[in-house]
Coordinates of C-alpha atoms and ligand atoms in Angstrom, one line a residue:
Chain I
M1 CA -53.4 -14.6 -12.4
L2 CA -50.6 -14.5 -15.0
L3 CA -48.8 -17.5 -13.6
S4 CA -51.9 -19.6 -13.3
S5 CA -52.8 -18.8 -16.9
A6 CA -49.4 -19.8 -18.2
P7 CA -50.5 -23.2 -19.5
A8 CA -53.5 -21.7 -21.1
S9 CA -51.3 -19.1 -22.8
A10 CA -48.9 -21.8 -23.9
R11 CA -51.8 -23.6 -25.5
L12 CA -53.0 -20.4 -27.3
F13 CA -49.4 -20.1 -28.6
V14 CA -49.5 -23.6 -29.9
S15 CA -52.9 -22.9 -31.5
E16 CA -51.5 -19.8 -33.1
L17 CA -48.6 -21.8 -34.6
S18 CA -51.0 -24.4 -35.9
V19 CA -53.1 -21.7 -37.6
L20 CA -49.9 -20.2 -39.1
F21 CA -48.5 -23.5 -40.3
R22 CA -51.8 -24.8 -41.6
R23 CA -52.0 -22.1 -44.2
W24 CA -50.8 -22.7 -47.7
R25 CA -49.4 -19.2 -47.8
T26 CA -46.9 -20.0 -45.1
W27 CA -45.6 -23.2 -46.8
T28 CA -45.5 -21.5 -50.2
M29 CA -43.2 -18.8 -48.7
L30 CA -41.0 -21.3 -47.0
A31 CA -40.7 -23.4 -50.2
A32 CA -39.8 -20.3 -52.2
L33 CA -37.1 -19.5 -49.6
A34 CA -35.7 -23.0 -49.8
A35 CA -35.7 -22.8 -53.6
V36 CA -33.3 -19.9 -53.6
P37 CA -30.2 -21.9 -52.7
V38 CA -31.4 -24.7 -54.9
L39 CA -31.4 -22.4 -57.9
I40 CA -28.0 -21.0 -56.9
G41 CA -26.6 -24.5 -56.6
L42 CA -28.0 -25.5 -60.0
A43 CA -26.7 -22.4 -61.7
V44 CA -23.2 -22.9 -60.3
R45 CA -23.1 -26.6 -61.0
F46 CA -24.4 -26.5 -64.6
S47 CA -22.9 -23.2 -65.9
P48 CA -20.2 -23.9 -68.5
K49 CA -17.7 -21.5 -66.9
G50 CA -16.9 -21.7 -63.3
P51 CA -18.2 -18.7 -61.3
P52 CA -15.7 -15.8 -61.6
S53 CA -14.3 -15.2 -58.2
G54 CA -14.9 -11.8 -56.8
R55 CA -18.1 -11.2 -58.7
G56 CA -21.7 -12.2 -58.0
P57 CA -22.9 -12.8 -54.5
A58 CA -20.2 -13.3 -51.8
F59 CA -18.9 -16.8 -51.4
L60 CA -20.3 -18.0 -54.7
D61 CA -17.0 -19.4 -55.8
Q62 CA -16.8 -21.4 -52.6
I63 CA -19.7 -23.6 -53.5
T64 CA -17.8 -25.9 -55.7
H65 CA -15.4 -26.7 -52.9
N66 CA -18.0 -27.1 -50.2
G67 CA -21.7 -27.6 -51.0
L68 CA -22.7 -26.1 -47.6
F69 CA -21.8 -22.7 -49.1
A70 CA -25.0 -23.0 -51.2
G71 CA -26.8 -22.3 -47.9
V72 CA -24.4 -19.5 -47.0
V73 CA -24.9 -17.8 -50.3
G74 CA -28.7 -18.4 -50.0
L75 CA -28.8 -16.6 -46.6
V76 CA -26.8 -13.7 -47.9
V77 CA -28.8 -13.3 -51.1
C78 CA -32.2 -13.6 -49.3
T79 CA -31.3 -11.2 -46.5
P80 CA -31.9 -7.8 -48.2
L81 CA -35.3 -8.5 -49.8
F82 CA -36.7 -12.0 -49.9
L83 CA -36.6 -12.8 -46.2
P84 CA -37.9 -9.3 -45.1
L85 CA -40.7 -9.8 -47.7
T86 CA -41.9 -13.1 -46.1
V87 CA -41.5 -11.7 -42.6
G88 CA -43.4 -8.6 -43.6
V89 CA -46.3 -10.8 -44.8
V90 CA -46.5 -12.8 -41.6
A91 CA -45.9 -10.0 -39.1
G92 CA -48.1 -7.6 -41.0
D93 CA -50.9 -10.2 -40.9
T94 CA -50.8 -10.8 -37.2
I95 CA -53.5 -8.5 -35.9
A96 CA -54.8 -7.0 -39.2
G97 CA -55.4 -10.4 -40.6
E98 CA -57.6 -11.4 -37.7
A99 CA -59.4 -8.1 -38.0
N100 CA -60.0 -8.6 -41.6
L101 CA -61.4 -12.1 -41.1
G102 CA -63.5 -10.8 -38.2
T103 CA -62.0 -13.4 -35.9
L104 CA -60.3 -10.7 -33.9
R105 CA -63.6 -9.8 -32.2
Y106 CA -64.3 -13.4 -31.3
L107 CA -60.8 -14.0 -30.0
L108 CA -61.1 -10.9 -27.8
A109 CA -64.6 -11.9 -26.6
A110 CA -63.5 -15.4 -25.8
P111 CA -61.6 -13.6 -24.0
A112 CA -58.1 -14.1 -25.1
G113 CA -56.9 -10.9 -23.5
R114 CA -55.4 -8.2 -25.6
V115 CA -51.9 -8.3 -24.2
R116 CA -51.8 -12.1 -24.2
L117 CA -52.9 -12.1 -27.8
L118 CA -50.3 -9.5 -28.8
V119 CA -47.5 -11.5 -27.1
V120 CA -48.6 -14.8 -28.6
K121 CA -48.8 -13.2 -32.1
Y122 CA -45.3 -11.8 -31.8
L123 CA -43.8 -15.0 -30.6
A124 CA -45.5 -16.9 -33.5
S125 CA -44.0 -14.4 -36.0
A126 CA -40.6 -14.9 -34.3
V127 CA -41.0 -18.6 -34.9
F128 CA -41.7 -17.9 -38.5
C129 CA -38.4 -16.0 -38.7
V130 CA -36.6 -19.1 -37.4
A131 CA -38.5 -21.3 -40.0
A132 CA -37.7 -18.9 -42.8
A133 CA -33.9 -18.9 -42.1
L134 CA -34.0 -22.7 -41.6
A135 CA -35.8 -23.1 -44.9
V136 CA -32.8 -21.5 -46.7
V137 CA -30.4 -23.7 -44.7
V138 CA -32.3 -26.9 -45.5
G139 CA -32.6 -26.0 -49.2
G140 CA -28.9 -25.1 -49.3
T141 CA -27.7 -28.1 -47.4
L142 CA -29.7 -30.6 -49.5
T143 CA -28.6 -28.9 -52.8
G144 CA -25.0 -28.8 -51.6
A145 CA -24.9 -32.4 -50.6
V146 CA -26.4 -33.6 -53.8
L147 CA -24.5 -31.4 -56.3
F148 CA -21.1 -30.7 -54.6
P149 CA -18.5 -32.3 -52.4
L150 CA -18.8 -31.5 -48.7
G151 CA -15.1 -31.0 -48.2
Q152 CA -13.0 -28.6 -46.1
A153 CA -14.4 -25.1 -46.0
T154 CA -12.2 -22.1 -46.4
L155 CA -13.2 -19.2 -44.2
L156 CA -12.8 -15.5 -44.8
S157 CA -9.7 -15.5 -42.7
G158 CA -8.1 -18.1 -44.8
D159 CA -8.4 -20.9 -42.2
T160 CA -10.0 -24.2 -43.2
I161 CA -12.5 -26.0 -41.0
S162 CA -14.1 -29.5 -41.2
P163 CA -17.5 -30.1 -42.9
G164 CA -19.1 -30.7 -39.5
E165 CA -17.8 -27.4 -38.1
A166 CA -18.9 -25.7 -41.4
F167 CA -22.5 -26.9 -40.8
G168 CA -22.3 -25.5 -37.3
R169 CA -21.3 -22.2 -38.8
L170 CA -24.2 -22.4 -41.2
L171 CA -26.7 -22.9 -38.4
L172 CA -25.1 -20.0 -36.5
M173 CA -25.6 -17.8 -39.5
A174 CA -29.3 -18.9 -39.6
G175 CA -29.5 -17.8 -36.0
Y176 CA -28.0 -14.5 -36.8
V177 CA -30.4 -13.9 -39.7
T178 CA -33.3 -14.9 -37.4
V179 CA -32.2 -12.3 -34.9
S180 CA -31.8 -9.7 -37.7
L181 CA -35.5 -10.2 -38.6
L182 CA -36.9 -9.9 -35.1
G183 CA -36.9 -6.1 -35.1
L184 CA -38.7 -6.0 -38.4
S185 CA -41.2 -8.4 -37.0
A186 CA -42.0 -6.0 -34.2
I187 CA -42.4 -3.2 -36.7
G188 CA -44.8 -5.5 -38.6
L189 CA -46.7 -6.2 -35.5
F190 CA -47.2 -2.5 -34.8
A191 CA -48.2 -1.8 -38.3
S192 CA -50.7 -4.6 -38.0
T193 CA -52.4 -3.0 -35.1
M194 CA -52.9 0.2 -37.1
T195 CA -55.2 -1.1 -39.7
N196 CA -57.8 -3.7 -40.6
V197 CA -56.3 -4.2 -44.0
P198 CA -53.5 -6.8 -43.8
V199 CA -52.0 -6.0 -47.1
G200 CA -51.5 -2.4 -46.0
A201 CA -49.6 -3.5 -42.9
M202 CA -47.5 -6.0 -44.9
A203 CA -46.6 -3.4 -47.6
A204 CA -45.7 -0.8 -44.9
T205 CA -43.4 -3.3 -43.2
I206 CA -41.7 -4.4 -46.4
V207 CA -41.3 -0.8 -47.6
L208 CA -39.6 0.1 -44.3
A209 CA -37.2 -2.8 -44.7
V210 CA -36.2 -1.4 -48.1
V211 CA -36.0 2.2 -46.9
S212 CA -33.8 1.2 -44.0
Q213 CA -31.3 -0.4 -46.4
V214 CA -31.4 2.5 -48.8
L215 CA -30.6 4.9 -46.0
D216 CA -27.9 2.5 -44.8
A217 CA -26.2 2.8 -48.2
L218 CA -26.0 6.6 -48.1
D219 CA -22.7 7.7 -46.8
Q220 CA -24.1 11.2 -46.0
L221 CA -26.2 9.6 -43.3
D222 CA -23.6 7.7 -41.5
W223 CA -24.6 9.2 -38.2
L224 CA -27.9 7.5 -38.7
H225 CA -26.6 4.1 -39.7
P226 CA -26.1 2.6 -36.2
W227 CA -29.8 3.2 -35.5
L228 CA -31.1 1.4 -38.6
F229 CA -32.5 -2.0 -37.9
S230 CA -30.9 -3.3 -41.1
D231 CA -27.4 -2.0 -40.3
H232 CA -25.9 -5.3 -39.3
W233 CA -27.9 -7.5 -41.6
L234 CA -25.0 -8.3 -44.0
S235 CA -22.4 -8.6 -41.2
V236 CA -23.6 -12.1 -40.9
A237 CA -20.3 -13.0 -42.8
D238 CA -18.4 -12.2 -39.6
L239 CA -19.4 -15.6 -38.4
L240 CA -17.1 -17.0 -41.1
R241 CA -13.9 -15.8 -39.5
E242 CA -11.6 -17.6 -37.4
P243 CA -12.0 -16.8 -34.5
I244 CA -15.6 -15.8 -34.9
A245 CA -16.0 -12.0 -34.7
W246 CA -18.9 -11.9 -32.2
G247 CA -19.0 -8.2 -32.1
S248 CA -21.5 -7.7 -34.8
F249 CA -23.7 -10.5 -33.4
G250 CA -23.8 -8.7 -30.0
E251 CA -24.5 -5.3 -31.5
N252 CA -27.1 -6.7 -33.8
T253 CA -28.9 -8.5 -31.0
L254 CA -28.9 -5.3 -28.9
L255 CA -30.2 -3.2 -31.8
Q256 CA -33.0 -5.7 -32.5
L257 CA -33.9 -5.9 -28.8
G258 CA -34.2 -2.1 -28.9
Y259 CA -36.6 -2.2 -31.9
I260 CA -38.6 -5.0 -30.2
A261 CA -38.9 -2.9 -27.1
L262 CA -39.9 0.3 -29.0
F263 CA -42.3 -1.2 -31.5
G264 CA -43.6 -3.7 -28.9
A265 CA -44.5 -0.8 -26.7
L266 CA -46.1 1.1 -29.5
A267 CA -48.1 -2.0 -30.5
Y268 CA -49.1 -2.4 -26.9
G269 CA -50.2 1.2 -26.6
R270 CA -52.2 1.0 -29.8
F271 CA -53.8 -2.4 -29.4
T272 CA -54.9 -2.2 -25.8
T273 CA -56.8 1.1 -26.4
K274 CA -58.1 0.4 -29.8
D275 CA -61.8 0.1 -30.7
V276 CA -62.3 -3.2 -32.4
L277 CA -64.9 -2.3 -35.0
A278 CA -63.9 -5.0 -37.6
Chain G
M1 CA -91.0 8.9 -23.0
S2 CA -93.2 5.9 -22.5
P3 CA -94.3 4.7 -19.1
A4 CA -92.2 1.5 -19.6
A5 CA -89.1 3.5 -20.3
E6 CA -89.7 5.7 -17.2
G7 CA -90.1 2.5 -15.2
A8 CA -86.5 1.6 -16.1
G9 CA -85.5 4.8 -14.2
K10 CA -82.0 5.7 -13.3
P11 CA -80.9 3.5 -10.4
S12 CA -77.2 3.7 -9.6
L13 CA -74.8 1.0 -10.9
A14 CA -74.7 -0.9 -7.7
A15 CA -73.7 -4.6 -8.0
S16 CA -77.0 -6.2 -8.7
P17 CA -77.2 -10.0 -9.0
E18 CA -80.7 -9.8 -10.5
T19 CA -79.4 -7.7 -13.4
A20 CA -77.6 -9.4 -16.3
V21 CA -76.8 -6.2 -18.1
R22 CA -77.1 -2.6 -17.0
T23 CA -75.9 0.5 -18.7
E24 CA -76.0 4.0 -17.6
G25 CA -75.8 6.9 -20.0
L26 CA -73.9 4.7 -22.4
T27 CA -72.7 6.8 -25.3
K28 CA -70.4 6.2 -28.3
R29 CA -69.5 9.0 -30.7
F30 CA -67.8 8.4 -34.1
G31 CA -66.4 11.8 -34.9
R32 CA -69.4 14.1 -34.4
H33 CA -72.0 11.3 -35.0
H34 CA -73.6 9.7 -32.0
A35 CA -73.9 6.1 -32.8
V36 CA -75.2 5.4 -29.3
D37 CA -76.6 8.2 -27.2
G38 CA -77.2 8.1 -23.4
L39 CA -78.5 4.5 -23.2
D40 CA -79.9 3.3 -19.9
L41 CA -80.6 -0.4 -20.3
T42 CA -81.6 -2.9 -17.7
V43 CA -81.7 -6.5 -18.7
P44 CA -83.1 -8.7 -15.8
R45 CA -81.5 -12.1 -15.3
G46 CA -83.4 -14.9 -17.0
A47 CA -85.0 -12.6 -19.5
V48 CA -85.0 -13.1 -23.2
F49 CA -84.4 -9.5 -24.1
G50 CA -85.1 -8.2 -27.6
F51 CA -82.9 -5.3 -28.6
L52 CA -84.8 -3.7 -31.5
G53 CA -83.9 -1.0 -33.9
P54 CA -83.7 -0.3 -37.6
N55 CA -80.5 -0.6 -39.5
G56 CA -77.9 1.8 -38.2
S57 CA -79.6 2.5 -34.9
G58 CA -76.7 1.4 -32.8
K59 CA -77.4 -2.2 -31.8
T60 CA -74.1 -3.6 -32.8
T61 CA -72.2 -0.7 -31.4
T62 CA -73.9 -1.2 -28.1
I63 CA -73.2 -4.9 -28.1
R64 CA -69.5 -4.2 -28.9
M65 CA -69.4 -1.9 -25.8
L66 CA -71.0 -4.7 -23.7
L67 CA -68.2 -7.0 -24.7
G68 CA -65.4 -4.6 -24.2
L69 CA -64.5 -4.4 -27.9
V70 CA -65.3 -0.7 -28.1
S71 CA -64.8 1.7 -25.3
P72 CA -67.7 4.1 -24.6
T73 CA -67.3 7.8 -25.1
A74 CA -69.3 8.2 -21.9
G75 CA -71.4 6.2 -19.5
R76 CA -70.9 2.9 -17.7
V77 CA -71.5 -0.8 -18.4
E78 CA -72.1 -3.5 -16.0
V79 CA -72.4 -7.1 -17.2
L80 CA -73.3 -10.0 -14.8
G81 CA -72.9 -7.6 -11.9
E82 CA -69.3 -6.6 -12.8
E83 CA -68.0 -3.4 -14.2
M84 CA -66.9 -3.6 -17.8
P85 CA -64.3 -3.4 -19.3
A86 CA -62.4 -3.4 -16.1
R87 CA -63.5 -6.9 -15.1
L88 CA -63.5 -8.2 -18.7
M89 CA -61.3 -11.3 -18.2
G90 CA -63.5 -12.5 -15.4
V91 CA -66.9 -11.7 -17.0
L92 CA -66.5 -12.8 -20.6
P93 CA -65.9 -16.5 -20.0
R94 CA -69.5 -16.5 -18.7
V95 CA -70.8 -14.7 -21.8
G96 CA -71.4 -16.3 -25.2
A97 CA -71.5 -13.9 -28.1
L98 CA -72.3 -13.5 -31.7
V99 CA -71.4 -10.1 -33.0
E100 CA -72.3 -8.7 -36.4
G101 CA -72.3 -12.1 -38.1
P102 CA -70.1 -15.1 -37.7
A103 CA -66.4 -15.0 -38.6
F104 CA -64.0 -17.9 -39.0
Y105 CA -60.7 -19.0 -40.5
P106 CA -61.9 -20.3 -43.9
F107 CA -59.0 -22.7 -44.2
L108 CA -59.8 -24.5 -41.0
S109 CA -62.6 -27.0 -40.4
G110 CA -65.6 -26.0 -38.3
E111 CA -64.4 -28.1 -35.5
A112 CA -60.8 -26.7 -35.7
N113 CA -62.3 -23.2 -35.6
L114 CA -64.2 -24.0 -32.4
H115 CA -61.1 -25.6 -30.8
R116 CA -59.2 -22.4 -31.6
L117 CA -61.8 -20.2 -30.0
D118 CA -62.1 -22.4 -26.9
T119 CA -58.3 -22.3 -26.6
A120 CA -58.5 -18.5 -26.6
D121 CA -60.8 -18.7 -23.5
L122 CA -58.4 -18.5 -20.6
R123 CA -60.8 -20.4 -18.3
A124 CA -62.1 -23.1 -20.5
P125 CA -60.9 -26.5 -19.2
V126 CA -58.8 -28.3 -21.8
R127 CA -59.8 -31.7 -20.5
T128 CA -63.4 -31.3 -21.7
R129 CA -62.6 -29.3 -24.8
G130 CA -63.2 -32.0 -27.4
E131 CA -66.4 -33.0 -25.7
R132 CA -67.8 -29.5 -25.5
V133 CA -66.9 -28.7 -29.1
K134 CA -68.7 -31.8 -30.2
S135 CA -71.8 -31.2 -28.2
A136 CA -71.9 -27.5 -29.4
L137 CA -71.8 -28.7 -33.0
E138 CA -74.6 -31.2 -32.3
R139 CA -76.7 -28.6 -30.7
V140 CA -76.7 -26.5 -33.9
G141 CA -77.0 -29.5 -36.2
L142 CA -73.6 -29.2 -37.7
E143 CA -72.1 -32.6 -36.6
H144 CA -71.9 -33.8 -40.2
A145 CA -70.1 -30.7 -41.4
A146 CA -67.6 -30.7 -38.5
H147 CA -64.6 -31.6 -40.6
K148 CA -65.5 -29.6 -43.6
R149 CA -63.4 -26.4 -44.1
V150 CA -65.4 -23.3 -43.3
H151 CA -64.8 -21.8 -46.8
A152 CA -67.1 -24.5 -48.0
Y153 CA -69.9 -23.6 -45.6
S154 CA -73.1 -21.8 -46.6
L155 CA -74.1 -18.6 -45.0
G156 CA -76.6 -20.4 -42.8
M157 CA -74.0 -23.0 -41.8
K158 CA -71.6 -20.3 -40.8
Q159 CA -74.3 -18.7 -38.7
R160 CA -74.9 -22.0 -37.0
L161 CA -71.2 -22.4 -36.3
G162 CA -71.3 -18.9 -34.8
L163 CA -74.0 -20.0 -32.5
A164 CA -72.1 -23.1 -31.6
A165 CA -69.1 -20.9 -30.7
A166 CA -71.3 -19.0 -28.3
L167 CA -72.4 -22.2 -26.7
L168 CA -68.9 -23.7 -26.2
A169 CA -69.2 -23.4 -22.4
P170 CA -72.1 -23.1 -20.0
R171 CA -73.0 -19.4 -20.2
E172 CA -74.9 -17.1 -17.9
L173 CA -75.5 -14.6 -20.7
L174 CA -75.8 -14.9 -24.4
V175 CA -75.4 -11.9 -26.6
L176 CA -76.7 -12.6 -30.0
D177 CA -76.6 -10.0 -32.7
E178 CA -79.2 -10.8 -35.4
P179 CA -78.8 -14.6 -34.9
T180 CA -81.3 -15.6 -37.6
N181 CA -79.5 -13.7 -40.4
G182 CA -79.1 -15.9 -43.4
L183 CA -81.0 -18.8 -42.0
D184 CA -83.8 -20.6 -43.8
P185 CA -87.2 -20.8 -42.2
Q186 CA -86.4 -24.1 -40.7
G187 CA -83.1 -22.7 -39.3
T188 CA -85.0 -19.7 -38.0
R189 CA -87.4 -21.9 -36.1
E190 CA -84.5 -24.0 -34.7
V191 CA -82.8 -20.9 -33.4
R192 CA -86.0 -19.7 -31.8
S193 CA -86.5 -23.0 -30.0
L194 CA -82.8 -23.1 -29.1
I195 CA -83.1 -19.7 -27.5
R196 CA -86.3 -20.8 -25.7
S197 CA -84.6 -23.9 -24.3
L198 CA -81.5 -21.9 -23.3
A199 CA -83.8 -19.5 -21.5
Q200 CA -85.5 -22.4 -19.7
D201 CA -82.1 -23.5 -18.4
G202 CA -81.8 -20.0 -16.8
T203 CA -79.5 -18.4 -19.4
T204 CA -80.2 -14.7 -20.0
V205 CA -80.4 -14.0 -23.7
F206 CA -79.8 -10.6 -25.2
V207 CA -80.8 -10.8 -28.8
S208 CA -80.7 -7.9 -31.3
S209 CA -82.9 -7.8 -34.3
H210 CA -84.5 -5.5 -36.8
L211 CA -87.4 -8.0 -37.2
L212 CA -90.1 -7.0 -34.8
A213 CA -92.2 -10.0 -35.5
E214 CA -89.4 -12.3 -34.6
V215 CA -88.8 -10.6 -31.3
E216 CA -92.5 -10.8 -30.4
Q217 CA -92.3 -14.6 -30.7
I218 CA -89.4 -15.3 -28.4
C219 CA -88.8 -12.4 -26.1
T220 CA -90.0 -11.6 -22.6
H221 CA -88.6 -8.1 -22.6
A222 CA -87.5 -5.7 -25.3
A223 CA -85.9 -2.3 -25.8
M224 CA -86.4 -0.1 -28.8
L225 CA -83.6 1.9 -30.2
R226 CA -83.8 4.7 -32.7
T227 CA -80.7 6.7 -34.0
G228 CA -78.8 5.6 -30.9
K229 CA -81.5 6.6 -28.4
L230 CA -83.7 4.4 -26.4
V231 CA -87.4 5.0 -27.1
A232 CA -88.8 2.3 -24.9
Q233 CA -88.0 -0.7 -22.8
G234 CA -89.8 -3.1 -20.6
T235 CA -91.7 -6.4 -20.7
L236 CA -93.4 -7.1 -24.0
D237 CA -96.8 -6.6 -22.4
E238 CA -95.7 -3.2 -21.0
L239 CA -94.5 -2.2 -24.4
R240 CA -97.6 -3.3 -26.3
G241 CA -99.9 -1.9 -23.6
A242 CA -101.5 -4.6 -21.4
A243 CA -105.1 -3.6 -21.9
L244 CA -107.2 -4.2 -24.9
P245 CA -106.1 -1.8 -27.6
R246 CA -108.1 -2.9 -30.6
V247 CA -111.2 -5.0 -31.3
E248 CA -112.8 -6.1 -34.6
V249 CA -116.5 -6.9 -34.7
R250 CA -118.2 -8.5 -37.7
T251 CA -121.9 -7.6 -37.6
P252 CA -124.7 -6.5 -39.9
D253 CA -125.7 -4.0 -37.2
E254 CA -122.8 -1.6 -37.8
S255 CA -124.2 1.6 -36.4
Q256 CA -125.7 -0.1 -33.4
A257 CA -122.3 -1.8 -32.6
A258 CA -120.5 1.5 -33.0
E259 CA -122.8 3.1 -30.5
V260 CA -122.1 0.4 -27.9
L261 CA -118.4 0.5 -28.5
R262 CA -118.4 4.3 -28.1
G263 CA -120.3 3.8 -24.9
L264 CA -117.4 1.6 -23.6
G265 CA -114.9 4.4 -24.2
L266 CA -113.6 3.0 -27.6
S267 CA -113.4 4.9 -30.8
P268 CA -115.0 2.8 -33.5
E269 CA -114.7 3.2 -37.2
R270 CA -116.1 1.2 -40.1
S271 CA -113.3 -0.6 -41.8
A272 CA -115.2 -2.7 -44.4
P273 CA -118.9 -3.4 -45.0
G274 CA -120.0 -5.5 -42.1
T275 CA -116.9 -4.8 -40.0
V276 CA -116.3 -2.3 -37.2
V277 CA -112.9 -1.8 -35.8
A278 CA -112.4 0.1 -32.6
S279 CA -109.3 1.0 -30.6
S280 CA -109.0 2.4 -27.2
A281 CA -107.7 5.9 -26.7
A282 CA -105.9 5.0 -23.5
N283 CA -104.2 1.9 -22.4
D284 CA -105.5 1.9 -18.9
G285 CA -109.2 1.6 -18.2
A286 CA -110.0 -0.1 -21.5
P287 CA -112.6 -2.8 -21.2
A288 CA -111.6 -6.5 -21.3
P289 CA -112.6 -8.4 -24.5
E290 CA -115.3 -10.4 -22.8
E291 CA -116.9 -7.3 -21.4
V292 CA -117.1 -5.9 -24.9
V293 CA -118.8 -9.0 -26.3
A294 CA -121.2 -9.1 -23.4
A295 CA -122.1 -5.4 -23.9
L296 CA -122.6 -6.0 -27.7
V297 CA -124.8 -9.1 -27.2
G298 CA -126.7 -7.4 -24.4
A299 CA -127.6 -4.5 -26.7
G300 CA -129.0 -6.9 -29.3
V301 CA -126.1 -6.6 -31.8
R302 CA -125.8 -9.7 -34.0
V303 CA -122.2 -10.6 -33.5
R304 CA -120.9 -12.8 -36.3
G305 CA -117.3 -12.5 -35.5
F306 CA -115.1 -10.9 -32.9
A307 CA -111.4 -10.5 -32.5
A308 CA -109.3 -8.7 -29.9
A309 CA -105.8 -8.0 -31.1
A310 CA -103.0 -6.7 -28.9
A311 CA -101.2 -3.9 -30.6
S312 CA -98.1 -5.2 -32.4
L313 CA -94.7 -3.9 -31.5
E314 CA -94.5 -2.3 -34.8
E315 CA -97.6 -0.2 -34.1
R316 CA -96.1 0.6 -30.8
F317 CA -92.9 1.6 -32.4
V318 CA -94.6 3.9 -34.9
E319 CA -96.6 5.4 -32.1
L320 CA -93.5 6.1 -30.0
T321 CA -91.4 7.6 -32.8
G322 CA -94.0 8.9 -35.1
E323 CA -92.2 7.2 -37.9
G324 CA -91.9 3.8 -39.6
F325 CA -89.3 1.2 -38.9
D326 CA -86.8 2.3 -41.5
V327 CA -83.2 3.4 -41.6
A328 CA -83.0 6.8 -40.1
Q329 CA -80.1 9.0 -40.5
Ligands
ATP401 N1 -66.5 2.3 -37.5 C1 -67.4 3.2 -37.6 N2 -67.1 4.4 -37.9 C2 -68.0 5.4 -38.0 N3 -69.3 5.2 -37.8 C3 -69.7 4.0 -37.5 C4 -68.8 2.9 -37.4 N4 -69.5 1.8 -37.1 C5 -70.8 2.1 -37.0 N5 -70.9 3.4 -37.3 C6 -72.2 4.2 -37.3 O1 -72.9 4.0 -36.0 C7 -74.2 3.8 -36.2 C8 -74.7 2.6 -35.6 O2 -74.2 1.4 -36.3 P1 -74.5 0.0 -35.8 O3 -73.6 -1.0 -36.6 O4 -74.4 -0.1 -34.3 O5 -76.0 -0.2 -36.2 P2 -76.9 -1.5 -36.1 O6 -78.1 -1.1 -35.2 O7 -76.2 -2.7 -35.6 O8 -77.4 -1.7 -37.6 P3 -77.8 -3.0 -38.4 O9 -79.2 -3.4 -38.1 O10 -77.6 -2.5 -39.8 O11 -76.8 -4.1 -38.0 C9 -74.5 3.9 -37.7 O12 -75.0 5.2 -38.0 C10 -73.1 3.7 -38.3 O13 -73.0 4.5 -39.5
MG402 MG1 -75.7 -4.5 -36.5

């Protein structure tokens, strides 16, 4: 049954993506994300004084040597709020948005299957996480190429790498940021099964992202920190060492998988037993 | 309870190929409020089944339970001979549904919306998808608006698109919740003839409505719901009472006519000068219209006009509940 329906499930996934990416809202959010490194690049390029090193976002002073750092700074700047915001909108909308439109009852009567719909919805929001991180990379790379030289890049460890390798590192960072957002997506999916009001699920998800980071900043709660889904978000910079410090990548992936399992199970429990009254 | 409702009885939920929908003691509680209360429905295959009830009587809630959207508090549901919601994935591809009004993605075209819904149907063959979407749109007269975004559709157009979605695949059962909502008279007529032609092809149609007159025009069977409880179900004739319930005689010989009618077991009254109206006390044993005319003429009554009207469903409903067809709470 499950195997024979695999092509049909794949087509539903494609349909889900096309609905997601045919919305203005999705492209507006991606454009806004891409605009962040553009603004950063413009500010650095046209400010009368050079950026004071050691102040402002990390790596800001690197941009003038290697334009690719516009993307790096963009990812670091967007990670605490801007990226979680857009992911919260998409993940919070998954089920509640369909309920709000009334299309949920027709999808389920089609029948799409509740589990299949939930999985497809989660995978689509994961694709959005990739798209969101890539939007920052694309905006940063284009800005960097136009406004700055793409020379040797100096890493945190002091080593220098070629522009090609630097771009590879940037993509790796985008991958890290994507993984960082997967746990939040699962939280958003669960929130979305709890209500028929998409804005409520979106707000809850975004608030949780902020709360997690606030808790992460309180030293008194350091016992809690390893369990917070945002704990490794800013360790993305570990990818700029030579050799790459893979430890945080691994820990982050494990943590996010844990959140996916937990909130995926909660969403499953909720959605498969829920009365669809919208 | 009415004779018709008793006829529905309480057979066990054995797999029954002649029954399109069967419920047993179906109940849904919201908090302490019974939205649907102990419903025993039997919808024969091939029927056009009118599901009647005033606003808030539980029609939509029942339909949601038939489709597995809402789980019953108690009772059982069988659709097309299969237990719901256990066999939902096998049953629902054979069922087309319109539940509580149409709903679509406003930023997609009508056609793209139908493609999306058909993709959600696990069993719908992808090869014929484009064709089926097109013919469904034609069937409801929307082919010219197919590429328009749904947010630019009128209410009636959305309702038509909802019907098209229910007709995407060949269906054995159509569950239509107030399908003529928002349609103009022309659209209402079209929906009626659409339902008739679907029924002719052998599709069972379960159609809810709060418009009694509409149901009388298209249905072969009906059930009446009131505050979640079934008050009657059966064929339309059973519900109205098969025999002559009411005659109207226009004559100058009023008292003479009244005498004859009384002799036939009817209870006459003078409704207007020159008009005598009589209804039968019991449904069975009432004389046929032609017998009434023969008796009147035989007694020398000058009959200038005669009409035999079956009781309307509305009269029947009032009779069964002792109340009008209003929202009850
Ligand atoms: N989500 C809900 N929560 C609580 N009560 C509900 C809910 N949905 C419906 N009800 C109640 O259940 C009862 C039946 O509602 P339902 O929508 O089934 O009526 P209906 O017959 O379809 O009415 P209408 O003709 O207005 O469409 C109503 O009294 C309503 O208040
Ligand atoms: Mg209703």
